[in-house]
Amino acid sequence: MKILLLGAPGAGKGTQASQIAVKYNIPHISTGDIFRKNIKEGTPIGLKAKGYIDKGQLVPDEVTCEMVADRLAQADCANGYLLDGFPRNLFQAEQLAKISTLDTVINIDVDLSALEARITGRRVCPKCGESYHVTTKTDDKCDKCGETLIQRDDDKPATVQSRLEVYKAQTEPLIAYYSEKGILKTVDGMQSIADVFGDIVKVLG
Ligand code: AMP
């Protein structure tokens, strides 16, 4: 099962992806997570990516596509994978099509005007990556591993606007691209986390 999760920043891709990966026993490949890990470890990819991520811009395609190609070539992807955050523009989608064929693309559809509050209220665990929101999380410790939660630098208001603009200009056109290929399914992302997941499971069967 080769799945792509599409959706604007803050649509809930990461939250849904963790659950989908467990249910269908496929690796969750988040380019954002891979970049953050590389930045933390100070690798050459991390050094190249940091400036772009801090500004809310896309990391150049050549860096991103090579990183994803390497990841998809690993043995655990042989029977399927769940892509989250890649592709993010038409060029990346064409590059992906050269190396792999997606079965289903799920678009988590949200009201763009609700996203700024969703993103700036997000808190994440720097250790295990679990994500929370200030409206439902009353303390600052991760429920899974107890680590103190942080706000991602690029979730701060100054960067969020440019991330949303990048989404509209570069990533949103992928909805039409995959719709034309007949593999796009849309779920309503304005529901509760459990209901969104329920709809995704119905789509995937
Ligand atoms: P995310 O965690 O998916 O919101 O990604 C965080 C940041 O990582 C994005 O704002 C981009 O700067 C960078 N990034 C993640 N995925 C990609 C991609 N497919 N292409 C280029 N940049 C990316």
Tab-separated table of C-alpha atoms and ligand atoms in Angstrom:
chain	number	residue	atom	x	y	z
A	1	MET	CA	0.000	0.000	0.000
A	2	LYS	CA	1.695	3.190	-1.214
A	3	ILE	CA	-0.066	6.186	0.222
A	4	LEU	CA	0.460	9.931	0.141
A	5	LEU	CA	-1.139	12.269	2.668
A	6	LEU	CA	-1.763	15.721	1.241
A	7	GLY	CA	-2.925	18.750	3.174
A	8	ALA	CA	-1.930	22.236	4.221
A	9	PRO	CA	0.456	22.776	7.139
A	10	GLY	CA	-1.633	22.213	10.272
A	11	ALA	CA	-4.224	20.029	8.520
A	12	GLY	CA	-3.314	17.143	10.818
A	13	LYS	CA	-1.180	15.067	8.428
A	14	GLY	CA	1.382	14.090	11.057
A	15	THR	CA	-1.236	13.077	13.638
A	16	GLN	CA	-3.154	10.958	11.140
A	17	ALA	CA	0.011	9.537	9.602
A	18	SER	CA	1.244	8.060	12.909
A	19	GLN	CA	-2.064	6.207	13.333
A	20	ILE	CA	-2.259	5.044	9.708
A	21	ALA	CA	1.319	3.722	9.834
A	22	VAL	CA	0.491	1.604	12.895
A	23	LYS	CA	-2.823	0.293	11.543
A	24	TYR	CA	-1.469	-0.686	8.123
A	25	ASN	CA	2.042	-1.567	9.325
A	26	ILE	CA	3.856	0.614	6.826
A	27	PRO	CA	6.685	3.110	7.436
A	28	HIS	CA	5.687	6.740	7.973
A	29	ILE	CA	7.996	8.909	5.904
A	30	SER	CA	7.788	12.565	6.866
A	31	THR	CA	10.267	14.775	5.040
A	32	GLY	CA	9.788	17.466	7.714
A	33	ASP	CA	10.748	14.953	10.437
A	34	ILE	CA	13.755	13.743	8.439
A	35	PHE	CA	14.947	17.329	7.948
A	36	ARG	CA	14.495	18.126	11.661
A	37	LYS	CA	16.480	15.007	12.629
A	38	ASN	CA	19.270	16.019	10.242
A	39	ILE	CA	19.314	19.557	11.648
A	40	LYS	CA	19.539	18.207	15.209
A	41	GLU	CA	22.423	15.931	14.218
A	42	GLY	CA	24.185	18.672	12.221
A	43	THR	CA	24.468	16.566	9.035
A	44	PRO	CA	25.199	18.106	5.594
A	45	ILE	CA	21.478	17.747	4.687
A	46	GLY	CA	20.523	19.483	7.936
A	47	LEU	CA	22.938	22.348	7.284
A	48	LYS	CA	21.527	22.826	3.760
A	49	ALA	CA	17.891	22.649	4.929
A	50	LYS	CA	17.906	24.805	8.052
A	51	GLY	CA	17.859	28.261	6.462
A	52	TYR	CA	14.911	27.376	4.224
A	53	ILE	CA	12.906	25.747	7.006
A	54	ASP	CA	13.469	28.698	9.346
A	55	LYS	CA	12.051	31.022	6.664
A	56	GLY	CA	9.065	28.773	5.928
A	57	GLN	CA	10.338	28.080	2.405
A	58	LEU	CA	10.764	24.767	0.628
A	59	VAL	CA	14.151	23.084	0.808
A	60	PRO	CA	15.548	22.864	-2.775
A	61	ASP	CA	14.156	19.985	-4.833
A	62	GLU	CA	17.507	18.331	-5.529
A	63	VAL	CA	18.228	17.922	-1.799
A	64	THR	CA	14.689	16.759	-0.985
A	65	CYS	CA	14.201	14.375	-3.913
A	66	GLU	CA	17.520	12.623	-3.365
A	67	MET	CA	16.766	12.217	0.334
A	68	VAL	CA	13.350	10.671	-0.407
A	69	ALA	CA	14.712	8.399	-3.155
A	70	ASP	CA	17.281	7.043	-0.666
A	71	ARG	CA	14.579	6.479	1.941
A	72	LEU	CA	12.173	4.717	-0.456
A	73	ALA	CA	14.987	2.408	-1.583
A	74	GLN	CA	15.274	0.972	1.935
A	75	ALA	CA	13.962	-2.527	2.537
A	76	ASP	CA	11.093	-1.529	4.855
A	77	CYS	CA	9.418	0.356	1.972
A	78	ALA	CA	9.266	-2.691	-0.291
A	79	ASN	CA	5.637	-3.471	0.628
A	80	GLY	CA	4.423	0.066	0.933
A	81	TYR	CA	4.870	3.369	2.714
A	82	LEU	CA	3.036	6.441	3.852
A	83	LEU	CA	4.444	9.713	2.547
A	84	ASP	CA	3.731	12.835	4.606
A	85	GLY	CA	5.014	16.191	3.335
A	86	PHE	CA	6.430	14.931	0.042
A	87	PRO	CA	5.802	15.741	-2.775
A	88	ARG	CA	5.163	19.403	-2.098
A	89	ASN	CA	5.256	20.728	-5.657
A	90	LEU	CA	4.694	19.432	-9.191
A	91	PHE	CA	8.386	18.853	-9.879
A	92	GLN	CA	8.679	16.594	-6.822
A	93	ALA	CA	5.511	14.741	-7.874
A	94	GLU	CA	7.038	14.051	-11.302
A	95	GLN	CA	10.278	12.866	-9.705
A	96	LEU	CA	8.358	10.535	-7.401
A	97	ALA	CA	6.416	9.111	-10.348
A	98	LYS	CA	9.750	8.086	-11.927
A	99	ILE	CA	10.713	5.890	-8.974
A	100	SER	CA	7.415	4.664	-7.488
A	101	THR	CA	3.677	4.444	-8.164
A	102	LEU	CA	1.244	5.660	-5.530
A	103	ASP	CA	-1.957	3.665	-4.915
A	104	THR	CA	-3.932	6.328	-3.079
A	105	VAL	CA	-3.566	10.019	-2.298
A	106	ILE	CA	-5.582	11.262	0.656
A	107	ASN	CA	-6.221	14.977	0.806
A	108	ILE	CA	-7.080	16.212	4.298
A	109	ASP	CA	-9.260	19.172	3.441
A	110	VAL	CA	-9.329	22.059	5.950
A	111	ASP	CA	-10.555	25.586	6.033
A	112	LEU	CA	-7.378	27.613	5.371
A	113	SER	CA	-8.584	30.439	7.629
A	114	ALA	CA	-8.481	28.046	10.623
A	115	LEU	CA	-4.911	27.011	10.048
A	116	GLU	CA	-2.952	29.864	11.563
A	117	ALA	CA	-4.457	29.205	15.011
A	118	ARG	CA	-3.985	25.467	14.620
A	119	ILE	CA	-0.311	25.814	13.744
A	120	THR	CA	0.688	28.475	16.268
A	121	GLY	CA	-1.068	26.460	19.025
A	122	ARG	CA	0.787	23.272	18.164
A	123	ARG	CA	3.325	21.862	20.646
A	124	VAL	CA	5.541	18.916	19.849
A	125	CYS	CA	7.678	16.458	21.755
A	126	PRO	CA	11.334	16.971	20.759
A	127	LYS	CA	12.088	13.345	21.680
A	128	CYS	CA	9.355	11.191	20.086
A	129	GLY	CA	7.719	13.724	17.740
A	130	GLU	CA	4.198	13.417	19.187
A	131	SER	CA	2.088	16.486	18.476
A	132	TYR	CA	-0.444	18.303	20.726
A	133	HIS	CA	-2.498	21.478	20.723
A	134	VAL	CA	-2.626	24.052	23.531
A	135	THR	CA	-6.428	24.007	23.540
A	136	THR	CA	-6.552	20.331	24.556
A	137	LYS	CA	-3.190	19.790	26.285
A	138	THR	CA	-3.199	21.219	29.794
A	139	ASP	CA	0.396	20.472	30.831
A	140	ASP	CA	3.691	20.648	28.934
A	141	LYS	CA	4.846	17.024	29.246
A	142	CYS	CA	4.584	14.440	26.460
A	143	ASP	CA	1.979	11.745	27.284
A	144	LYS	CA	4.089	9.121	25.535
A	145	CYS	CA	7.595	9.761	26.894
A	146	GLY	CA	7.366	12.520	29.518
A	147	GLU	CA	9.652	14.964	27.692
A	148	THR	CA	8.899	18.697	27.967
A	149	LEU	CA	6.971	19.889	24.905
A	150	ILE	CA	8.278	22.682	22.691
A	151	GLN	CA	6.969	24.927	19.936
A	152	ARG	CA	8.701	24.321	16.596
A	153	ASP	CA	10.506	27.502	15.465
A	154	ASP	CA	8.652	27.380	12.154
A	155	ASP	CA	5.289	27.164	13.994
A	156	LYS	CA	5.830	30.687	15.332
A	157	PRO	CA	3.587	33.350	13.759
A	158	ALA	CA	6.344	35.029	11.716
A	159	THR	CA	7.003	31.869	9.692
A	160	VAL	CA	3.491	30.432	9.507
A	161	GLN	CA	2.257	32.998	6.982
A	162	SER	CA	4.988	32.173	4.512
A	163	ARG	CA	4.408	28.422	4.940
A	164	LEU	CA	0.735	28.914	4.098
A	165	GLU	CA	1.628	31.022	1.049
A	166	VAL	CA	4.061	28.341	-0.144
A	167	TYR	CA	1.327	25.737	0.320
A	168	LYS	CA	-1.189	27.686	-1.773
A	169	ALA	CA	1.235	28.482	-4.579
A	170	GLN	CA	3.155	25.208	-4.819
A	171	THR	CA	1.444	22.327	-3.029
A	172	GLU	CA	-2.270	22.939	-3.552
A	173	PRO	CA	-1.946	22.325	-7.344
A	174	LEU	CA	-1.128	18.696	-6.470
A	175	ILE	CA	-4.811	18.185	-5.620
A	176	ALA	CA	-5.745	18.668	-9.290
A	177	TYR	CA	-2.669	16.703	-10.437
A	178	TYR	CA	-3.620	13.573	-8.468
A	179	SER	CA	-7.325	14.036	-9.102
A	180	GLU	CA	-6.607	13.826	-12.852
A	181	LYS	CA	-4.737	10.580	-12.221
A	182	GLY	CA	-7.892	9.192	-10.546
A	183	ILE	CA	-6.210	8.300	-7.228
A	184	LEU	CA	-7.254	11.271	-5.066
A	185	LYS	CA	-9.646	10.824	-2.130
A	186	THR	CA	-10.650	13.794	0.003
A	187	VAL	CA	-11.584	13.638	3.683
A	188	ASP	CA	-13.023	16.438	5.789
A	189	GLY	CA	-10.195	17.565	8.081
A	190	MET	CA	-12.389	19.893	10.144
A	191	GLN	CA	-13.767	16.968	12.183
A	192	SER	CA	-12.314	15.457	15.362
A	193	ILE	CA	-9.026	13.542	15.034
A	194	ALA	CA	-10.905	10.249	15.538
A	195	ASP	CA	-13.501	11.051	12.871
A	196	VAL	CA	-10.865	12.088	10.340
A	197	PHE	CA	-9.063	8.809	11.015
A	198	GLY	CA	-12.329	6.885	10.633
A	199	ASP	CA	-12.899	8.456	7.221
A	200	ILE	CA	-9.328	7.665	6.142
A	201	VAL	CA	-9.781	4.025	7.141
A	202	LYS	CA	-13.030	3.881	5.126
A	203	VAL	CA	-11.146	5.255	2.092
A	204	LEU	CA	-8.261	2.799	2.470
A	205	GLY	CA	-10.473	-0.161	3.276
B	1	AMP	P1	6.555	19.833	7.727
B	1	AMP	O1	6.993	19.230	9.022
B	1	AMP	O2	6.062	18.828	6.733
B	1	AMP	O3	5.589	20.981	7.918
B	1	AMP	O4	7.870	20.465	7.067
B	1	AMP	C1	8.613	21.471	7.716
B	1	AMP	C2	9.493	22.202	6.702
B	1	AMP	O5	10.419	21.274	6.112
B	1	AMP	C3	8.752	22.820	5.532
B	1	AMP	O6	8.203	24.097	5.832
B	1	AMP	C4	9.879	22.910	4.491
B	1	AMP	O7	10.749	23.976	4.781
B	1	AMP	C5	10.631	21.612	4.740
B	1	AMP	N1	10.084	20.518	3.903
B	1	AMP	C6	9.381	19.418	4.310
B	1	AMP	N2	9.037	18.646	3.267
B	1	AMP	C7	9.532	19.267	2.154
B	1	AMP	C8	9.492	18.987	0.766
B	1	AMP	N3	8.851	17.910	0.278
B	1	AMP	N4	10.113	19.856	-0.080
B	1	AMP	C9	10.776	20.931	0.378
B	1	AMP	N5	10.820	21.281	1.677
B	1	AMP	C10	10.210	20.457	2.562
